[in-house]
Short mmCIF file of N, CA and C in Angstrom, two decimals:
data_model
loop_
_atom_site.label_atom_id
_atom_site.label_comp_id
_atom_site.label_asym_id
_atom_site.label_seq_id
_atom_site.Cartn_x
_atom_site.Cartn_y
_atom_site.Cartn_z
N ILE I 20 -1.12 -16.95 -4.84
CA ILE I 20 -0.13 -15.90 -4.88
C ILE I 20 -0.39 -15.00 -3.67
N GLN I 21 0.66 -14.64 -3.02
CA GLN I 21 0.56 -13.74 -1.87
C GLN I 21 1.11 -12.38 -2.28
N ALA I 22 0.49 -11.32 -1.77
CA ALA I 22 0.98 -9.98 -2.08
C ALA I 22 0.88 -9.10 -0.84
N LYS I 23 2.02 -8.61 -0.41
CA LYS I 23 2.00 -7.62 0.66
C LYS I 23 1.40 -6.33 0.09
N GLU I 24 0.94 -5.48 0.99
CA GLU I 24 0.26 -4.26 0.53
C GLU I 24 1.17 -3.39 -0.34
N LYS I 25 2.43 -3.32 0.00
CA LYS I 25 3.39 -2.55 -0.80
C LYS I 25 4.37 -3.53 -1.43
N SER I 26 4.02 -3.99 -2.62
CA SER I 26 4.85 -4.98 -3.30
C SER I 26 4.78 -4.76 -4.80
N GLY I 27 5.69 -5.39 -5.51
CA GLY I 27 5.67 -5.33 -6.96
C GLY I 27 4.39 -5.92 -7.53
N THR I 28 3.88 -6.95 -6.88
CA THR I 28 2.63 -7.56 -7.33
C THR I 28 1.49 -6.56 -7.27
N MET I 29 1.44 -5.80 -6.19
CA MET I 29 0.38 -4.80 -6.05
C MET I 29 0.56 -3.66 -7.05
N MET I 30 1.79 -3.30 -7.33
CA MET I 30 2.04 -2.27 -8.34
C MET I 30 1.53 -2.74 -9.70
N SER I 31 1.76 -4.01 -10.02
CA SER I 31 1.28 -4.58 -11.28
C SER I 31 -0.25 -4.64 -11.31
N ALA I 32 -0.84 -5.03 -10.19
CA ALA I 32 -2.31 -5.10 -10.10
C ALA I 32 -2.92 -3.72 -10.30
N ARG I 33 -2.37 -2.72 -9.67
CA ARG I 33 -2.88 -1.35 -9.81
C ARG I 33 -2.72 -0.85 -11.25
N ALA I 34 -1.58 -1.15 -11.85
CA ALA I 34 -1.35 -0.73 -13.24
C ALA I 34 -2.38 -1.39 -14.16
N ALA I 35 -2.65 -2.66 -13.94
CA ALA I 35 -3.64 -3.37 -14.75
C ALA I 35 -5.03 -2.75 -14.57
N MET I 36 -5.39 -2.44 -13.34
CA MET I 36 -6.69 -1.83 -13.08
C MET I 36 -6.77 -0.45 -13.74
N ASP I 37 -5.68 0.31 -13.70
CA ASP I 37 -5.64 1.63 -14.34
C ASP I 37 -5.85 1.52 -15.86
N MET I 38 -5.47 0.38 -16.44
CA MET I 38 -5.65 0.14 -17.88
C MET I 38 -7.01 -0.47 -18.18
N GLY I 39 -7.85 -0.62 -17.14
CA GLY I 39 -9.18 -1.15 -17.34
C GLY I 39 -9.26 -2.67 -17.36
N LYS I 40 -8.21 -3.33 -16.92
CA LYS I 40 -8.19 -4.79 -16.88
C LYS I 40 -8.85 -5.28 -15.60
N THR I 41 -9.46 -6.45 -15.67
CA THR I 41 -10.03 -7.08 -14.48
C THR I 41 -8.90 -7.77 -13.73
N VAL I 42 -8.79 -7.46 -12.46
CA VAL I 42 -7.80 -8.09 -11.59
C VAL I 42 -8.55 -9.01 -10.65
N ILE I 43 -8.13 -10.26 -10.60
CA ILE I 43 -8.75 -11.22 -9.69
C ILE I 43 -7.76 -11.53 -8.57
N THR I 44 -8.27 -12.04 -7.48
CA THR I 44 -7.39 -12.37 -6.37
C THR I 44 -7.93 -13.53 -5.56
N LEU I 45 -7.05 -14.10 -4.80
CA LEU I 45 -7.39 -15.19 -3.89
C LEU I 45 -7.45 -14.63 -2.48
N PRO I 46 -8.39 -15.09 -1.66
CA PRO I 46 -8.43 -14.61 -0.28
C PRO I 46 -7.26 -15.17 0.52
N GLY I 47 -6.86 -14.43 1.52
CA GLY I 47 -5.77 -14.89 2.38
C GLY I 47 -6.11 -14.70 3.85
N ASN I 48 -5.34 -15.33 4.68
CA ASN I 48 -5.52 -15.23 6.12
C ASN I 48 -5.39 -13.75 6.53
N PRO I 49 -6.41 -13.19 7.16
CA PRO I 49 -6.36 -11.78 7.53
C PRO I 49 -5.29 -11.46 8.59
N LEU I 50 -4.78 -12.47 9.24
CA LEU I 50 -3.75 -12.25 10.25
C LEU I 50 -2.34 -12.37 9.68
N ASP I 51 -2.23 -12.76 8.42
CA ASP I 51 -0.94 -12.95 7.75
C ASP I 51 -0.64 -11.73 6.89
N ARG I 52 0.37 -10.97 7.25
CA ARG I 52 0.71 -9.73 6.54
C ARG I 52 1.06 -9.97 5.07
N SER I 53 1.48 -11.17 4.74
CA SER I 53 1.84 -11.45 3.35
C SER I 53 0.61 -11.52 2.44
N PHE I 54 -0.59 -11.46 3.00
CA PHE I 54 -1.83 -11.44 2.21
C PHE I 54 -2.53 -10.09 2.29
N GLU I 55 -1.87 -9.07 2.84
CA GLU I 55 -2.50 -7.75 2.96
C GLU I 55 -2.98 -7.23 1.61
N GLY I 56 -2.16 -7.40 0.58
CA GLY I 56 -2.53 -6.90 -0.75
C GLY I 56 -3.73 -7.64 -1.32
N ASN I 57 -3.72 -8.96 -1.21
CA ASN I 57 -4.86 -9.74 -1.69
C ASN I 57 -6.15 -9.27 -1.05
N ASN I 58 -6.11 -9.16 0.27
CA ASN I 58 -7.32 -8.80 1.00
C ASN I 58 -7.74 -7.36 0.72
N GLN I 59 -6.80 -6.47 0.47
CA GLN I 59 -7.13 -5.09 0.11
C GLN I 59 -7.83 -5.06 -1.24
N LEU I 60 -7.34 -5.84 -2.19
CA LEU I 60 -8.00 -5.90 -3.49
C LEU I 60 -9.43 -6.42 -3.37
N LEU I 61 -9.63 -7.42 -2.53
CA LEU I 61 -10.99 -7.93 -2.29
C LEU I 61 -11.87 -6.85 -1.69
N TYR I 62 -11.33 -6.12 -0.73
CA TYR I 62 -12.06 -5.05 -0.06
C TYR I 62 -12.48 -3.98 -1.08
N GLU I 63 -11.62 -3.74 -2.06
CA GLU I 63 -11.89 -2.74 -3.08
C GLU I 63 -12.83 -3.25 -4.18
N GLY I 64 -13.20 -4.53 -4.11
CA GLY I 64 -14.19 -5.06 -5.04
C GLY I 64 -13.67 -5.94 -6.15
N CYS I 65 -12.41 -6.30 -6.14
CA CYS I 65 -11.89 -7.22 -7.16
C CYS I 65 -12.56 -8.58 -7.01
N PRO I 66 -12.84 -9.25 -8.11
CA PRO I 66 -13.44 -10.57 -8.02
C PRO I 66 -12.54 -11.56 -7.27
N MET I 67 -13.16 -12.37 -6.45
CA MET I 67 -12.43 -13.38 -5.69
C MET I 67 -12.54 -14.73 -6.40
N VAL I 68 -11.43 -15.42 -6.46
CA VAL I 68 -11.41 -16.76 -7.04
C VAL I 68 -11.12 -17.74 -5.91
N ARG I 69 -12.10 -18.60 -5.65
CA ARG I 69 -11.94 -19.61 -4.60
C ARG I 69 -11.59 -20.96 -5.17
N ASN I 70 -12.01 -21.17 -6.42
CA ASN I 70 -11.82 -22.49 -7.02
C ASN I 70 -11.94 -22.39 -8.55
N GLN I 71 -11.83 -23.52 -9.20
CA GLN I 71 -11.88 -23.60 -10.66
C GLN I 71 -13.23 -23.12 -11.20
N LYS I 72 -14.30 -23.39 -10.46
CA LYS I 72 -15.65 -22.98 -10.88
C LYS I 72 -15.74 -21.45 -10.94
N ASP I 73 -15.20 -20.77 -9.94
CA ASP I 73 -15.20 -19.31 -9.94
C ASP I 73 -14.48 -18.77 -11.17
N LEU I 74 -13.33 -19.34 -11.46
CA LEU I 74 -12.55 -18.92 -12.62
C LEU I 74 -13.33 -19.12 -13.91
N ALA I 75 -13.98 -20.27 -14.05
CA ALA I 75 -14.78 -20.57 -15.24
C ALA I 75 -15.93 -19.58 -15.38
N GLN I 76 -16.56 -19.20 -14.27
CA GLN I 76 -17.66 -18.24 -14.32
C GLN I 76 -17.18 -16.87 -14.79
N LEU I 77 -16.02 -16.44 -14.32
CA LEU I 77 -15.48 -15.15 -14.75
C LEU I 77 -15.18 -15.14 -16.24
N ILE I 78 -14.67 -16.26 -16.74
CA ILE I 78 -14.40 -16.37 -18.18
C ILE I 78 -15.71 -16.37 -18.95
N GLU I 79 -16.70 -17.09 -18.44
CA GLU I 79 -18.01 -17.15 -19.09
C GLU I 79 -18.67 -15.77 -19.14
N GLN I 80 -18.50 -15.00 -18.11
CA GLN I 80 -19.07 -13.64 -18.05
C GLN I 80 -18.23 -12.65 -18.84
N GLU I 81 -17.16 -13.14 -19.45
CA GLU I 81 -16.24 -12.34 -20.26
C GLU I 81 -15.55 -11.25 -19.45
N LEU I 82 -15.39 -11.48 -18.15
CA LEU I 82 -14.60 -10.58 -17.33
C LEU I 82 -13.12 -10.90 -17.46
N LEU I 83 -12.84 -12.14 -17.85
CA LEU I 83 -11.47 -12.59 -18.07
C LEU I 83 -11.36 -13.21 -19.44
N VAL I 84 -10.26 -12.98 -20.07
CA VAL I 84 -9.97 -13.60 -21.35
C VAL I 84 -8.73 -14.45 -21.17
N PRO I 85 -8.85 -15.76 -21.28
CA PRO I 85 -7.69 -16.61 -21.11
C PRO I 85 -6.65 -16.35 -22.20
N VAL I 86 -5.42 -16.30 -21.80
CA VAL I 86 -4.31 -16.09 -22.73
C VAL I 86 -3.39 -17.29 -22.62
N PHE I 87 -3.13 -17.91 -23.74
CA PHE I 87 -2.27 -19.08 -23.76
C PHE I 87 -1.02 -18.74 -24.57
N SER I 88 0.14 -19.12 -24.07
CA SER I 88 1.36 -18.84 -24.82
C SER I 88 1.99 -20.11 -25.32
#
């Protein structure tokens, strides 16, 4: 998922963080403006997910709770 710094995605991420939810993000090309939001969240300390193993570790650490619909 790509998120510009000022986007609906970032508004949702900030709202989730304000509610105490863990927000995860994927790293993006630092030269691509469409990843400014992702990289800002990483800079601010949000957990980075590089692969399936990272996601599994976050769930194991109970930082994420999988939701299935």
